[in-house]
Amino acid sequence: MVQRRDSDGARAWSTVEPAPPPPHSEDELVRRARALAGRRLEEVAARYGLRVPPDQRRHKGFVGQLLETALGATAGNRAEPDFPGLGVELKTLPVSPDGSVRESTFVCTAPMDGTLDVTWEASWVRHKLARVLWLPIVSEADTPLPERVIGGAILWSPSSDEDAVLRADWVDLADRLALGELGAANASHGVALQLRPKAARATDEAWMLGEDGEWVRDNPRGFYLRTSFTQRVLRARVRVG
DNA sequence: GACTGATCATGG
DNA sequence: CCATGATCAGTC
């Protein structure tokens, strides 16, 4: 443990810890995560000498990145699980105090160029969701970011029922993409899994396959989980009351 | 409140 | 450009 000057000036002294190394086991990861339950984000950030932005308008990835640091994730923005040695993906999930999930969950980008995986079993979506550590962040929409509270982590793999629901959606969406039905590549399809725009701007374009097999330019898409799905994941595994 | 399209930061 | 991390914000 070292002492350093506070990031915004010489007035305050604070105790700053280095980020922990990756956990060696799922048990260790879950213990670390559950040890954070009940802490405010500002408390966790302070350990690592980080300032919490007042809101996420310009820092939408802050919470995920903070918790990656706190739990010893290593993958950064590489195309690997957050904990490569464990094959576990970390997903923070905003929930209201009553336990309702407040946002959808991004899974991965959707290849629109005909390179979408051939089967659900081989799909990027399924690999991403094979093992997920859900970390609820308890807040209302107007709760300042520093005051948001970490909830009880859940280490999850899809049940056979959940897998079946996701597979059905994926197969349907993959069929549409294979046919170049870009008009159908919107959020209105899918019970649990949906396609949405995934780009910095609505005007961003990428090459993708059109209806007659021609190349067209359109806004990139990503796969997202609807809140109804993540809601059930949490409800099925968290004691209520 | 749910839903859908739009958007923000960062790194390679 | 693509990937990582997501939430914002308007409309129904």
PDB file of C-alpha atoms (C1' of nucleotides) in Angstrom:
ATOM      1  CA  MET A   1       0.000   0.000   0.000  1.00  0.00           C
ATOM      2  CA  VAL A   2       1.358   3.393  -0.899  1.00  0.00           C
ATOM      3  CA  GLN A   3       0.444   6.954  -0.177  1.00  0.00           C
ATOM      4  CA  ARG A   4       0.028   9.422  -2.982  1.00  0.00           C
ATOM      5  CA  ARG A   5      -1.290  12.868  -3.518  1.00  0.00           C
ATOM      6  CA  ASP A   6      -4.891  13.101  -4.510  1.00  0.00           C
ATOM      7  CA  SER A   7      -5.397  13.384  -8.235  1.00  0.00           C
ATOM      8  CA  ASP A   8      -6.866  16.864  -8.074  1.00  0.00           C
ATOM      9  CA  GLY A   9      -4.329  18.580  -5.920  1.00  0.00           C
ATOM     10  CA  ALA A  10      -1.923  18.637  -3.054  1.00  0.00           C
ATOM     11  CA  ARG A  11      -4.429  19.128  -0.254  1.00  0.00           C
ATOM     12  CA  ALA A  12      -5.575  15.636   0.426  1.00  0.00           C
ATOM     13  CA  TRP A  13      -3.689  12.441   1.073  1.00  0.00           C
ATOM     14  CA  SER A  14      -5.313   9.202   0.237  1.00  0.00           C
ATOM     15  CA  THR A  15      -4.444   5.550   0.457  1.00  0.00           C
ATOM     16  CA  VAL A  16      -4.263   3.985  -2.963  1.00  0.00           C
ATOM     17  CA  GLU A  17      -4.014   0.284  -3.722  1.00  0.00           C
ATOM     18  CA  PRO A  18      -2.811  -1.309  -6.934  1.00  0.00           C
ATOM     19  CA  ALA A  19      -5.410  -3.237  -8.909  1.00  0.00           C
ATOM     20  CA  PRO A  20      -5.512  -6.864  -7.790  1.00  0.00           C
ATOM     21  CA  PRO A  21      -4.109  -9.628  -9.986  1.00  0.00           C
ATOM     22  CA  PRO A  22      -6.568 -11.891 -11.806  1.00  0.00           C
ATOM     23  CA  PRO A  23      -8.413 -14.321  -9.546  1.00  0.00           C
ATOM     24  CA  HIS A  24      -7.223 -17.920  -9.702  1.00  0.00           C
ATOM     25  CA  SER A  25     -10.634 -19.533  -9.520  1.00  0.00           C
ATOM     26  CA  GLU A  26     -14.304 -18.824  -9.902  1.00  0.00           C
ATOM     27  CA  ASP A  27     -14.645 -19.075  -6.130  1.00  0.00           C
ATOM     28  CA  GLU A  28     -12.047 -16.408  -5.622  1.00  0.00           C
ATOM     29  CA  LEU A  29     -13.708 -14.182  -8.211  1.00  0.00           C
ATOM     30  CA  VAL A  30     -17.110 -14.577  -6.587  1.00  0.00           C
ATOM     31  CA  ARG A  31     -15.677 -13.931  -3.121  1.00  0.00           C
ATOM     32  CA  ARG A  32     -14.089 -10.725  -4.351  1.00  0.00           C
ATOM     33  CA  ALA A  33     -17.290  -9.637  -6.041  1.00  0.00           C
ATOM     34  CA  ARG A  34     -19.475 -10.395  -3.059  1.00  0.00           C
ATOM     35  CA  ALA A  35     -17.078  -8.511  -0.802  1.00  0.00           C
ATOM     36  CA  LEU A  36     -18.015  -5.412  -2.800  1.00  0.00           C
ATOM     37  CA  ALA A  37     -21.734  -5.797  -2.110  1.00  0.00           C
ATOM     38  CA  GLY A  38     -23.136  -2.760  -0.324  1.00  0.00           C
ATOM     39  CA  ARG A  39     -20.228  -0.492  -1.224  1.00  0.00           C
ATOM     40  CA  ARG A  40     -20.753   2.761  -3.065  1.00  0.00           C
ATOM     41  CA  LEU A  41     -18.900   3.232  -6.329  1.00  0.00           C
ATOM     42  CA  GLU A  42     -16.972   6.149  -4.857  1.00  0.00           C
ATOM     43  CA  GLU A  43     -15.645   3.915  -2.102  1.00  0.00           C
ATOM     44  CA  VAL A  44     -14.342   1.377  -4.562  1.00  0.00           C
ATOM     45  CA  ALA A  45     -12.940   4.017  -6.882  1.00  0.00           C
ATOM     46  CA  ALA A  46     -11.103   5.705  -4.006  1.00  0.00           C
ATOM     47  CA  ARG A  47      -9.155   2.525  -3.306  1.00  0.00           C
ATOM     48  CA  TYR A  48      -7.572   2.794  -6.712  1.00  0.00           C
ATOM     49  CA  GLY A  49      -7.209   6.552  -6.725  1.00  0.00           C
ATOM     50  CA  LEU A  50      -9.959   6.999  -9.309  1.00  0.00           C
ATOM     51  CA  ARG A  51     -12.447   9.842  -9.520  1.00  0.00           C
ATOM     52  CA  VAL A  52     -16.050   8.991 -10.232  1.00  0.00           C
ATOM     53  CA  PRO A  53     -17.715  11.206 -12.846  1.00  0.00           C
ATOM     54  CA  PRO A  54     -20.954  12.828 -11.658  1.00  0.00           C
ATOM     55  CA  ASP A  55     -22.958  10.992 -14.324  1.00  0.00           C
ATOM     56  CA  GLN A  56     -22.390   8.747 -17.302  1.00  0.00           C
ATOM     57  CA  ARG A  57     -23.419  11.056 -20.109  1.00  0.00           C
ATOM     58  CA  ARG A  58     -19.823  11.117 -21.251  1.00  0.00           C
ATOM     59  CA  HIS A  59     -18.560   8.105 -19.340  1.00  0.00           C
ATOM     60  CA  LYS A  60     -20.886   5.279 -20.230  1.00  0.00           C
ATOM     61  CA  GLY A  61     -18.307   2.591 -19.673  1.00  0.00           C
ATOM     62  CA  PHE A  62     -17.019   3.847 -16.347  1.00  0.00           C
ATOM     63  CA  VAL A  63     -18.821   1.422 -14.053  1.00  0.00           C
ATOM     64  CA  GLY A  64     -17.838  -1.642 -16.033  1.00  0.00           C
ATOM     65  CA  GLN A  65     -14.227  -0.559 -16.186  1.00  0.00           C
ATOM     66  CA  LEU A  66     -14.092   0.302 -12.491  1.00  0.00           C
ATOM     67  CA  LEU A  67     -15.377  -3.114 -11.498  1.00  0.00           C
ATOM     68  CA  GLU A  68     -13.019  -4.813 -13.916  1.00  0.00           C
ATOM     69  CA  THR A  69     -10.178  -3.083 -12.132  1.00  0.00           C
ATOM     70  CA  ALA A  70     -11.498  -3.950  -8.705  1.00  0.00           C
ATOM     71  CA  LEU A  71     -11.924  -7.621  -9.573  1.00  0.00           C
ATOM     72  CA  GLY A  72      -8.650  -8.108 -11.415  1.00  0.00           C
ATOM     73  CA  ALA A  73      -9.920  -8.408 -14.981  1.00  0.00           C
ATOM     74  CA  THR A  74      -7.248  -8.235 -17.628  1.00  0.00           C
ATOM     75  CA  ALA A  75      -8.761  -8.382 -21.089  1.00  0.00           C
ATOM     76  CA  GLY A  76      -9.189  -4.656 -21.572  1.00  0.00           C
ATOM     77  CA  ASN A  77     -10.744  -4.096 -24.961  1.00  0.00           C
ATOM     78  CA  ARG A  78      -9.375  -7.323 -26.407  1.00  0.00           C
ATOM     79  CA  ALA A  79     -11.725  -9.902 -27.855  1.00  0.00           C
ATOM     80  CA  GLU A  80     -11.345 -12.214 -24.875  1.00  0.00           C
ATOM     81  CA  PRO A  81     -13.352 -12.937 -21.763  1.00  0.00           C
ATOM     82  CA  ASP A  82     -12.675 -10.477 -18.955  1.00  0.00           C
ATOM     83  CA  PHE A  83     -11.081 -13.294 -16.999  1.00  0.00           C
ATOM     84  CA  PRO A  84      -9.368 -15.357 -19.712  1.00  0.00           C
ATOM     85  CA  GLY A  85      -8.041 -17.961 -17.309  1.00  0.00           C
ATOM     86  CA  LEU A  86     -11.552 -18.637 -16.059  1.00  0.00           C
ATOM     87  CA  GLY A  87     -13.535 -18.033 -19.234  1.00  0.00           C
ATOM     88  CA  VAL A  88     -15.792 -15.667 -17.322  1.00  0.00           C
ATOM     89  CA  GLU A  89     -17.345 -12.469 -18.658  1.00  0.00           C
ATOM     90  CA  LEU A  90     -18.163  -9.604 -16.284  1.00  0.00           C
ATOM     91  CA  LYS A  91     -21.379  -7.665 -16.877  1.00  0.00           C
ATOM     92  CA  THR A  92     -22.526  -4.859 -14.639  1.00  0.00           C
ATOM     93  CA  LEU A  93     -26.287  -4.486 -14.682  1.00  0.00           C
ATOM     94  CA  PRO A  94     -28.144  -1.381 -13.516  1.00  0.00           C
ATOM     95  CA  VAL A  95     -31.087  -2.286 -11.281  1.00  0.00           C
ATOM     96  CA  SER A  96     -33.580  -0.215  -9.309  1.00  0.00           C
ATOM     97  CA  PRO A  97     -33.817  -0.634  -5.537  1.00  0.00           C
ATOM     98  CA  ASP A  98     -36.829  -2.879  -6.126  1.00  0.00           C
ATOM     99  CA  GLY A  99     -34.664  -5.190  -8.205  1.00  0.00           C
ATOM    100  CA  SER A 100     -35.985  -4.308 -11.634  1.00  0.00           C
ATOM    101  CA  VAL A 101     -33.418  -4.233 -14.411  1.00  0.00           C
ATOM    102  CA  ARG A 102     -33.085  -0.744 -15.843  1.00  0.00           C
ATOM    103  CA  GLU A 103     -31.246  -1.293 -19.122  1.00  0.00           C
ATOM    104  CA  SER A 104     -30.686  -3.802 -21.870  1.00  0.00           C
ATOM    105  CA  THR A 105     -27.322  -5.551 -22.042  1.00  0.00           C
ATOM    106  CA  PHE A 106     -24.924  -5.370 -24.959  1.00  0.00           C
ATOM    107  CA  VAL A 107     -23.549  -8.790 -25.938  1.00  0.00           C
ATOM    108  CA  CYS A 108     -21.405  -8.411 -29.047  1.00  0.00           C
ATOM    109  CA  THR A 109     -21.388  -6.868 -32.461  1.00  0.00           C
ATOM    110  CA  ALA A 110     -23.375  -8.571 -35.199  1.00  0.00           C
ATOM    111  CA  PRO A 111     -21.431  -9.547 -38.308  1.00  0.00           C
ATOM    112  CA  MET A 112     -23.581  -8.293 -41.173  1.00  0.00           C
ATOM    113  CA  ASP A 113     -21.247  -9.280 -43.958  1.00  0.00           C
ATOM    114  CA  GLY A 114     -22.220 -12.911 -44.316  1.00  0.00           C
ATOM    115  CA  THR A 115     -19.653 -14.164 -41.804  1.00  0.00           C
ATOM    116  CA  LEU A 116     -22.192 -14.777 -39.064  1.00  0.00           C
ATOM    117  CA  ASP A 117     -21.523 -18.107 -37.381  1.00  0.00           C
ATOM    118  CA  VAL A 118     -23.290 -21.030 -38.963  1.00  0.00           C
ATOM    119  CA  THR A 119     -24.798 -22.514 -35.833  1.00  0.00           C
ATOM    120  CA  TRP A 120     -25.965 -21.265 -32.478  1.00  0.00           C
ATOM    121  CA  GLU A 121     -23.565 -23.662 -30.809  1.00  0.00           C
ATOM    122  CA  ALA A 122     -20.620 -22.036 -32.562  1.00  0.00           C
ATOM    123  CA  SER A 123     -21.908 -18.499 -32.262  1.00  0.00           C
ATOM    124  CA  TRP A 124     -20.124 -15.587 -30.714  1.00  0.00           C
ATOM    125  CA  VAL A 125     -23.259 -14.760 -28.742  1.00  0.00           C
ATOM    126  CA  ARG A 126     -23.362 -18.174 -27.126  1.00  0.00           C
ATOM    127  CA  HIS A 127     -19.675 -18.104 -26.283  1.00  0.00           C
ATOM    128  CA  LYS A 128     -20.038 -14.673 -24.738  1.00  0.00           C
ATOM    129  CA  LEU A 129     -22.924 -15.772 -22.560  1.00  0.00           C
ATOM    130  CA  ALA A 130     -21.557 -19.181 -21.583  1.00  0.00           C
ATOM    131  CA  ARG A 131     -20.306 -17.933 -18.223  1.00  0.00           C
ATOM    132  CA  VAL A 132     -21.195 -14.469 -16.925  1.00  0.00           C
ATOM    133  CA  LEU A 133     -20.637 -12.788 -13.595  1.00  0.00           C
ATOM    134  CA  TRP A 134     -23.613 -10.446 -13.277  1.00  0.00           C
ATOM    135  CA  LEU A 135     -22.912  -7.565 -10.936  1.00  0.00           C
ATOM    136  CA  PRO A 136     -26.031  -5.514 -10.151  1.00  0.00           C
ATOM    137  CA  ILE A 137     -25.523  -1.786  -9.601  1.00  0.00           C
ATOM    138  CA  VAL A 138     -28.381  -0.457  -7.520  1.00  0.00           C
ATOM    139  CA  SER A 139     -29.646   2.987  -8.431  1.00  0.00           C
ATOM    140  CA  GLU A 140     -32.460   5.073  -9.753  1.00  0.00           C
ATOM    141  CA  ALA A 141     -31.969   7.100 -12.899  1.00  0.00           C
ATOM    142  CA  ASP A 142     -31.263  10.228 -10.862  1.00  0.00           C
ATOM    143  CA  THR A 143     -28.871   8.665  -8.367  1.00  0.00           C
ATOM    144  CA  PRO A 144     -25.489  10.390  -8.713  1.00  0.00           C
ATOM    145  CA  LEU A 145     -22.933   7.933 -10.010  1.00  0.00           C
ATOM    146  CA  PRO A 146     -20.642   8.071  -6.952  1.00  0.00           C
ATOM    147  CA  GLU A 147     -23.536   7.076  -4.677  1.00  0.00           C
ATOM    148  CA  ARG A 148     -24.641   4.029  -6.638  1.00  0.00           C
ATOM    149  CA  VAL A 149     -24.317   0.820  -4.668  1.00  0.00           C
ATOM    150  CA  ILE A 150     -22.937  -2.548  -5.684  1.00  0.00           C
ATOM    151  CA  GLY A 151     -25.322  -5.454  -5.261  1.00  0.00           C
ATOM    152  CA  GLY A 152     -24.906  -9.188  -4.903  1.00  0.00           C
ATOM    153  CA  ALA A 153     -22.955 -10.817  -7.716  1.00  0.00           C
ATOM    154  CA  ILE A 154     -24.369 -13.829  -9.541  1.00  0.00           C
ATOM    155  CA  LEU A 155     -22.207 -16.279 -11.453  1.00  0.00           C
ATOM    156  CA  TRP A 156     -24.417 -17.559 -14.243  1.00  0.00           C
ATOM    157  CA  SER A 157     -24.549 -19.996 -17.100  1.00  0.00           C
ATOM    158  CA  PRO A 158     -27.710 -20.325 -19.188  1.00  0.00           C
ATOM    159  CA  SER A 159     -30.087 -23.044 -18.076  1.00  0.00           C
ATOM    160  CA  SER A 160     -31.304 -25.350 -20.815  1.00  0.00           C
ATOM    161  CA  ASP A 161     -34.512 -23.306 -20.998  1.00  0.00           C
ATOM    162  CA  GLU A 162     -32.618 -20.039 -21.209  1.00  0.00           C
ATOM    163  CA  ASP A 163     -30.315 -21.477 -23.833  1.00  0.00           C
ATOM    164  CA  ALA A 164     -33.325 -22.602 -25.868  1.00  0.00           C
ATOM    165  CA  VAL A 165     -34.871 -19.133 -25.781  1.00  0.00           C
ATOM    166  CA  LEU A 166     -31.638 -17.513 -26.877  1.00  0.00           C
ATOM    167  CA  ARG A 167     -31.077 -20.106 -29.574  1.00  0.00           C
ATOM    168  CA  ALA A 168     -34.534 -19.595 -31.052  1.00  0.00           C
ATOM    169  CA  ASP A 169     -33.985 -15.847 -31.265  1.00  0.00           C
ATOM    170  CA  TRP A 170     -30.491 -16.217 -32.629  1.00  0.00           C
ATOM    171  CA  VAL A 171     -31.558 -18.660 -35.333  1.00  0.00           C
ATOM    172  CA  ASP A 172     -34.359 -16.331 -36.404  1.00  0.00           C
ATOM    173  CA  LEU A 173     -32.090 -13.278 -36.494  1.00  0.00           C
ATOM    174  CA  ALA A 174     -29.289 -15.157 -38.212  1.00  0.00           C
ATOM    175  CA  ASP A 175     -31.709 -16.318 -40.899  1.00  0.00           C
ATOM    176  CA  ARG A 176     -32.782 -12.769 -41.586  1.00  0.00           C
ATOM    177  CA  LEU A 177     -29.198 -11.565 -41.763  1.00  0.00           C
ATOM    178  CA  ALA A 178     -28.262 -14.423 -44.065  1.00  0.00           C
ATOM    179  CA  LEU A 179     -31.050 -13.299 -46.379  1.00  0.00           C
ATOM    180  CA  GLY A 180     -29.810  -9.748 -46.255  1.00  0.00           C
ATOM    181  CA  GLU A 181     -33.035  -8.492 -44.730  1.00  0.00           C
ATOM    182  CA  LEU A 182     -31.522  -5.341 -43.350  1.00  0.00           C
ATOM    183  CA  GLY A 183     -34.948  -3.822 -42.920  1.00  0.00           C
ATOM    184  CA  ALA A 184     -35.604  -6.527 -40.335  1.00  0.00           C
ATOM    185  CA  ALA A 185     -32.311  -5.897 -38.553  1.00  0.00           C
ATOM    186  CA  ASN A 186     -33.958  -3.743 -35.932  1.00  0.00           C
ATOM    187  CA  ALA A 187     -34.890  -4.121 -32.279  1.00  0.00           C
ATOM    188  CA  SER A 188     -38.398  -5.374 -32.847  1.00  0.00           C
ATOM    189  CA  HIS A 189     -37.448  -9.023 -33.329  1.00  0.00           C
ATOM    190  CA  GLY A 190     -36.486 -11.510 -30.649  1.00  0.00           C
ATOM    191  CA  VAL A 191     -37.976 -12.436 -27.310  1.00  0.00           C
ATOM    192  CA  ALA A 192     -34.710 -12.275 -25.389  1.00  0.00           C
ATOM    193  CA  LEU A 193     -32.053 -11.406 -27.921  1.00  0.00           C
ATOM    194  CA  GLN A 194     -32.414  -8.445 -30.259  1.00  0.00           C
ATOM    195  CA  LEU A 195     -30.454  -6.491 -32.851  1.00  0.00           C
ATOM    196  CA  ARG A 196     -29.836  -2.801 -32.305  1.00  0.00           C
ATOM    197  CA  PRO A 197     -27.593  -0.121 -33.765  1.00  0.00           C
ATOM    198  CA  LYS A 198     -24.103  -0.272 -32.309  1.00  0.00           C
ATOM    199  CA  ALA A 199     -21.964   2.603 -33.475  1.00  0.00           C
ATOM    200  CA  ALA A 200     -20.648   5.926 -32.328  1.00  0.00           C
ATOM    201  CA  ARG A 201     -23.078   7.748 -34.608  1.00  0.00           C
ATOM    202  CA  ALA A 202     -26.238   6.975 -36.497  1.00  0.00           C
ATOM    203  CA  THR A 203     -24.424   8.075 -39.617  1.00  0.00           C
ATOM    204  CA  ASP A 204     -21.617   5.531 -39.203  1.00  0.00           C
ATOM    205  CA  GLU A 205     -21.652   2.926 -41.918  1.00  0.00           C
ATOM    206  CA  ALA A 206     -20.129  -0.452 -42.619  1.00  0.00           C
ATOM    207  CA  TRP A 207     -20.326  -2.770 -45.591  1.00  0.00           C
ATOM    208  CA  MET A 208     -22.948  -5.459 -45.305  1.00  0.00           C
ATOM    209  CA  LEU A 209     -24.851  -7.933 -47.382  1.00  0.00           C
ATOM    210  CA  GLY A 210     -28.069  -6.732 -49.002  1.00  0.00           C
ATOM    211  CA  GLU A 211     -31.187  -8.579 -50.014  1.00  0.00           C
ATOM    212  CA  ASP A 212     -29.991  -9.541 -53.464  1.00  0.00           C
ATOM    213  CA  GLY A 213     -26.520 -10.437 -52.288  1.00  0.00           C
ATOM    214  CA  GLU A 214     -25.143  -7.033 -53.169  1.00  0.00           C
ATOM    215  CA  TRP A 215     -22.952  -4.990 -50.864  1.00  0.00           C
ATOM    216  CA  VAL A 216     -24.603  -2.036 -49.171  1.00  0.00           C
ATOM    217  CA  ARG A 217     -23.587   0.491 -46.554  1.00  0.00           C
ATOM    218  CA  ASP A 218     -25.598   0.686 -43.344  1.00  0.00           C
ATOM    219  CA  ASN A 219     -25.320   1.403 -39.623  1.00  0.00           C
ATOM    220  CA  PRO A 220     -23.494  -1.387 -37.719  1.00  0.00           C
ATOM    221  CA  ARG A 221     -25.631  -3.531 -35.409  1.00  0.00           C
ATOM    222  CA  GLY A 222     -25.042  -5.415 -32.186  1.00  0.00           C
ATOM    223  CA  PHE A 223     -26.768  -8.165 -30.254  1.00  0.00           C
ATOM    224  CA  TYR A 224     -28.432  -7.080 -27.014  1.00  0.00           C
ATOM    225  CA  LEU A 225     -30.307  -8.892 -24.247  1.00  0.00           C
ATOM    226  CA  ARG A 226     -33.720  -7.483 -23.450  1.00  0.00           C
ATOM    227  CA  THR A 227     -34.353  -6.475 -19.848  1.00  0.00           C
ATOM    228  CA  SER A 228     -37.104  -9.083 -19.591  1.00  0.00           C
ATOM    229  CA  PHE A 229     -34.463 -11.771 -20.029  1.00  0.00           C
ATOM    230  CA  THR A 230     -31.860 -10.443 -17.608  1.00  0.00           C
ATOM    231  CA  GLN A 231     -34.667  -9.716 -15.181  1.00  0.00           C
ATOM    232  CA  ARG A 232     -35.586 -13.382 -15.111  1.00  0.00           C
ATOM    233  CA  VAL A 233     -31.955 -14.401 -14.781  1.00  0.00           C
ATOM    234  CA  LEU A 234     -31.711 -12.326 -11.629  1.00  0.00           C
ATOM    235  CA  ARG A 235     -35.094 -13.236 -10.217  1.00  0.00           C
ATOM    236  CA  ALA A 236     -34.448 -16.930 -10.710  1.00  0.00           C
ATOM    237  CA  ARG A 237     -31.268 -16.785  -8.705  1.00  0.00           C
ATOM    238  CA  VAL A 238     -31.619 -14.077  -6.116  1.00  0.00           C
ATOM    239  CA  ARG A 239     -33.473 -14.511  -2.882  1.00  0.00           C
ATOM    240  CA  VAL A 240     -36.140 -11.869  -2.640  1.00  0.00           C
ATOM    241  CA  GLY A 241     -36.842 -10.150   0.674  1.00  0.00           C
TER     242      GLY A 241
ATOM    243  C1'  DG B   1     -42.194   2.066 -17.646  1.00  0.00           C
ATOM    244  C1'  DA B   2     -41.007  -0.260 -21.792  1.00  0.00           C
ATOM    245  C1'  DC B   3     -39.038   0.046 -25.943  1.00  0.00           C
ATOM    246  C1'  DT B   4     -36.002   1.499 -29.697  1.00  0.00           C
ATOM    247  C1'  DG B   5     -32.780   4.121 -31.960  1.00  0.00           C
ATOM    248  C1'  DA B   6     -28.786   7.220 -30.840  1.00  0.00           C
ATOM    249  C1'  DT B   7     -24.808   8.070 -28.486  1.00  0.00           C
ATOM    250  C1'  DC B   8     -20.091   8.369 -25.566  1.00  0.00           C
ATOM    251  C1'  DA B   9     -15.082   6.982 -24.297  1.00  0.00           C
ATOM    252  C1'  DT B  10     -10.996   4.299 -25.241  1.00  0.00           C
ATOM    253  C1'  DG B  11      -7.507   1.298 -27.543  1.00  0.00           C
ATOM    254  C1'  DG B  12      -5.460  -1.266 -31.501  1.00  0.00           C
TER     255       DG B  12
ATOM    256  C1'  DC C   1     -12.764   0.257 -38.875  1.00  0.00           C
ATOM    257  C1'  DC C   2     -13.602  -2.998 -34.982  1.00  0.00           C
ATOM    258  C1'  DA C   3     -13.504  -4.322 -30.425  1.00  0.00           C
ATOM    259  C1'  DT C   4     -14.063  -3.280 -25.334  1.00  0.00           C
ATOM    260  C1'  DG C   5     -17.280  -1.006 -21.611  1.00  0.00           C
ATOM    261  C1'  DA C   6     -22.376   0.491 -21.715  1.00  0.00           C
ATOM    262  C1'  DT C   7     -26.245   4.388 -20.960  1.00  0.00           C
ATOM    263  C1'  DC C   8     -28.873   8.240 -22.959  1.00  0.00           C
ATOM    264  C1'  DA C   9     -33.061  10.098 -24.506  1.00  0.00           C
ATOM    265  C1'  DG C  10     -37.200  10.478 -27.262  1.00  0.00           C
ATOM    266  C1'  DT C  11     -41.601   8.204 -28.064  1.00  0.00           C
ATOM    267  C1'  DC C  12     -45.142   5.230 -27.305  1.00  0.00           C
TER     268       DC C  12
END
